[in-house]
Every structure is written in C-alpha cells, then in structure tokens.
Short mmCIF file of C-alpha atoms in Angstrom, two decimals:
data_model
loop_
_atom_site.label_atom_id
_atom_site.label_comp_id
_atom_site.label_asym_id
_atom_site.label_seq_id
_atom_site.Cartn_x
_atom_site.Cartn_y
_atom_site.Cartn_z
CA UNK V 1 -15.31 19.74 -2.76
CA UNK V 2 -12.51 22.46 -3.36
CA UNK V 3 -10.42 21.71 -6.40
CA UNK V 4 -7.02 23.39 -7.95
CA UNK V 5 -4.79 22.96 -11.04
CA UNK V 6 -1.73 20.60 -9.08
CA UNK V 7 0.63 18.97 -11.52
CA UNK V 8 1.81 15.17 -9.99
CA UNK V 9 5.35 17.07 -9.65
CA UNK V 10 4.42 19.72 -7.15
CA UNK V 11 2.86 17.01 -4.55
CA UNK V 12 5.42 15.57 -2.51
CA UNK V 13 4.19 11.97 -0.22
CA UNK V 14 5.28 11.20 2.90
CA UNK V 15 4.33 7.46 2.39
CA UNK V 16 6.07 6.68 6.22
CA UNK V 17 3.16 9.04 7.77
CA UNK V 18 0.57 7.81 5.26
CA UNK V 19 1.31 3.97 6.87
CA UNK V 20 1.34 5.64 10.15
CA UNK V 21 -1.95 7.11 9.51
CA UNK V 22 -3.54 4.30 7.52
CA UNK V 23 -2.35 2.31 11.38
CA UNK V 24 -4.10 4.39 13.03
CA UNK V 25 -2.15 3.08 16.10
CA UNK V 26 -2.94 -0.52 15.51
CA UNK V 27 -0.25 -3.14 15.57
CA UNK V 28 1.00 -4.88 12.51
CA UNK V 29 0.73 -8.82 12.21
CA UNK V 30 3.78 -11.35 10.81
CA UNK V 31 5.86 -10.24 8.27
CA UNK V 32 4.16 -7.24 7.00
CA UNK V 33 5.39 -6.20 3.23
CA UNK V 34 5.83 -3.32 1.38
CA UNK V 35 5.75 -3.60 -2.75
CA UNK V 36 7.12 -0.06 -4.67
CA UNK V 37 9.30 1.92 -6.92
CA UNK V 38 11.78 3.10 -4.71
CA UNK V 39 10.77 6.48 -2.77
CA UNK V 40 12.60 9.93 -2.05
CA UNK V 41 15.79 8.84 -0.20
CA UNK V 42 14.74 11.51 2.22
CA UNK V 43 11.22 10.23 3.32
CA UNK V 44 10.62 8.72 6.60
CA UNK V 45 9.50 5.46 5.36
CA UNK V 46 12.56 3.17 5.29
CA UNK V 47 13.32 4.30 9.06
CA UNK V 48 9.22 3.46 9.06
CA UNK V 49 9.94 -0.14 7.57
CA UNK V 50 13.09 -0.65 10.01
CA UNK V 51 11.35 0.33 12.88
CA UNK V 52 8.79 -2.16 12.40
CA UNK V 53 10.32 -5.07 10.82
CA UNK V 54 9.05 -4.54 7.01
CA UNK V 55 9.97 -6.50 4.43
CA UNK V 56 10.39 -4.32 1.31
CA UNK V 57 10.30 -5.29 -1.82
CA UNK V 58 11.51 -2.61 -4.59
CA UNK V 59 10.92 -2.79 -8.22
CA UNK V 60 12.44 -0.30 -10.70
CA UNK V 61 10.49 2.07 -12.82
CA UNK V 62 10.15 0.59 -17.05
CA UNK V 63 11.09 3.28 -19.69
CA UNK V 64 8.23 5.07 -19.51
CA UNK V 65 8.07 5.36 -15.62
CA UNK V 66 5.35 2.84 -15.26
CA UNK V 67 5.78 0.10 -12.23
CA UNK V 68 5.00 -3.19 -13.59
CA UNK V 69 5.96 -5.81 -10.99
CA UNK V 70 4.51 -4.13 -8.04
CA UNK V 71 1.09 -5.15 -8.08
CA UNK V 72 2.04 -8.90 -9.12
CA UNK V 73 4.11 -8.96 -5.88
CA UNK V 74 1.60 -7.18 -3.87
CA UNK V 75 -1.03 -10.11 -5.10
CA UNK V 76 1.78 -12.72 -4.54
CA UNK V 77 2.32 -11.42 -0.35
CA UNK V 78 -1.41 -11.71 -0.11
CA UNK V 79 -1.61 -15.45 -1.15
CA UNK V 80 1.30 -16.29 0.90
CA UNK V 81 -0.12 -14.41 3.75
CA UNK V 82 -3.42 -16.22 2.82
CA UNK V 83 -1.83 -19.33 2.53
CA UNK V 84 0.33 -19.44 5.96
CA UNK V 85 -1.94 -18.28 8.20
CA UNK V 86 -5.26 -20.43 7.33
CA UNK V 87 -7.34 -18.45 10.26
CA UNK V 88 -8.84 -14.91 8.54
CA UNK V 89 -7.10 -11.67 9.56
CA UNK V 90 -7.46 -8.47 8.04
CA UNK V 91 -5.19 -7.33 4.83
CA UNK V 92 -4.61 -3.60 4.90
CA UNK V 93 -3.81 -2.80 0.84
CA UNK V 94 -2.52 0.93 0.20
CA UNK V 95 -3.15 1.23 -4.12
CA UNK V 96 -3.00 3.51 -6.50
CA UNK V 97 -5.34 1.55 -8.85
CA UNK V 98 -7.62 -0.93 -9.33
CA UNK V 99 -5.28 -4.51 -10.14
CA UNK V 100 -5.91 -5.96 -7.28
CA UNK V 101 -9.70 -7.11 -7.50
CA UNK V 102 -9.29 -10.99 -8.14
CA UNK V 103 -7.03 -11.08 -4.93
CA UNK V 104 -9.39 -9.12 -2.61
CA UNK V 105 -12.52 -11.18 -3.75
CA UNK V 106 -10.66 -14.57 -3.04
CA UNK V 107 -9.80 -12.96 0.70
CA UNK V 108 -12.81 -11.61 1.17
CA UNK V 109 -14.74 -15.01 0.05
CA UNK V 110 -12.60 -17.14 2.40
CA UNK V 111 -13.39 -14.76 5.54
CA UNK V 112 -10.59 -11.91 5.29
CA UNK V 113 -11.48 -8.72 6.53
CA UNK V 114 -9.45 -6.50 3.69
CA UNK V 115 -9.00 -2.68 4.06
CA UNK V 116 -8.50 -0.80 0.73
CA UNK V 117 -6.90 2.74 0.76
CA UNK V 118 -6.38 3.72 -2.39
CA UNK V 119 -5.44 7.08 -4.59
CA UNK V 120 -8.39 8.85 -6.72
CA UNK V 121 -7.82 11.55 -9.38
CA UNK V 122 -4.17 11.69 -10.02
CA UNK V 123 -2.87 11.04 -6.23
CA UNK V 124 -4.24 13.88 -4.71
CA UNK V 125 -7.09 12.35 -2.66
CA UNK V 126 -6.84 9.61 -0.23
CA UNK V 127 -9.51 7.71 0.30
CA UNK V 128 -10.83 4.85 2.40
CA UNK V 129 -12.98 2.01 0.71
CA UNK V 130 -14.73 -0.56 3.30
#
C-alpha cells in the first residue's frame, strides 16, 4: 500500500459522488436520510439529496469541531426505519467511526442486511466492510 504525509485540510470530499458510488446504481428505498455537519456549499450533494428526495438532517460542529448529535440521529433513522417497515431490507451506513455497533447488531439480529462504508486512517481510505 502507497502512503504520503496528507494533512485532513488538503483532502477535499465530494460526499454527492461518494453516495453515488456507494449506490452503485441501485435505487434508494422510503425516506432515505442523511445525518452531518453541514458540507462545502459548493459540493454536489444537496443537488444529490434534492434529486432524490433526502431527508437531511444537519447538526452544527461543538467548540472544538467535534459532531456530537450525528451519530445519535443516524442510530435514531435506523430504529425508525427498523420500526416502520417490519420486513428486513438492507441499511446502507456511510461512518467515519465506530458508534454505531449496538444499532447494526440489533439489525443484523432481526434479519437486516446492513452495508458499512466507513473512513480508516484519518479519512483518506474508503473502505467497504460486509
């Protein structure tokens, strides 16, 4: 694996193309939900989320940059989704860490198929977790 010295400031995410490529051309169920900080006004993914009838759900930054109510909302839309439609789907979770866990066990115990895609070593690998 090649490696280089990248600072968090010189990588810029196009997080519309990253759900476009995380797709992979499939279609989205009911409702689908996006949880975040809000992005670079420029990026393509609120044209992404109008396009395709997201909900989004922003949550600002604390002091010290950290987002703290993302991944309690993100766990919240999975129970509801859980919740309304009683027959097993699959859950397609985009995460930059690991807070999730107790959600995706209860999915995965009660028949969800649940995709994780998820950031490793400072943001600048994607990669995909069966």
């Amino acid at each position: 694996m090649w490696s280089e010295n990248i600072s968090k400031e010189d990588i810029y995410i196009d997080y519309g193309r990253l759900v476009n490529f995380v797709l992979n051309g499939r279609k989205l169920g009911d409702d689908p939900v996006i949880a975040g900080s809000p992005p670079y006004m420029n990026d393509t993914l609120y044209e992404y989320l109008k396009e395709n009838g997201f909900k989004a759900r922003k949550f600002s930054r604390n002091g010290a940059g950290q987002e703290k109510e993302v991944d309690g909302e993100v766990c919240a839309s999975i129970a509801d989704v859980m919740e309304r439609y009683k027959r097993p789907g699959t859950i397609i979770l985009l995460g930059g860490d690991g807070d999730y866990g107790p959600r995706i066990r209860r999915a995965l115990l009660k028949g969800w198929t649940v995709e994780v895609w998820f950031w490793k070593i400072g943001n600048k690998i994607l990669l995909f977790c069966i």
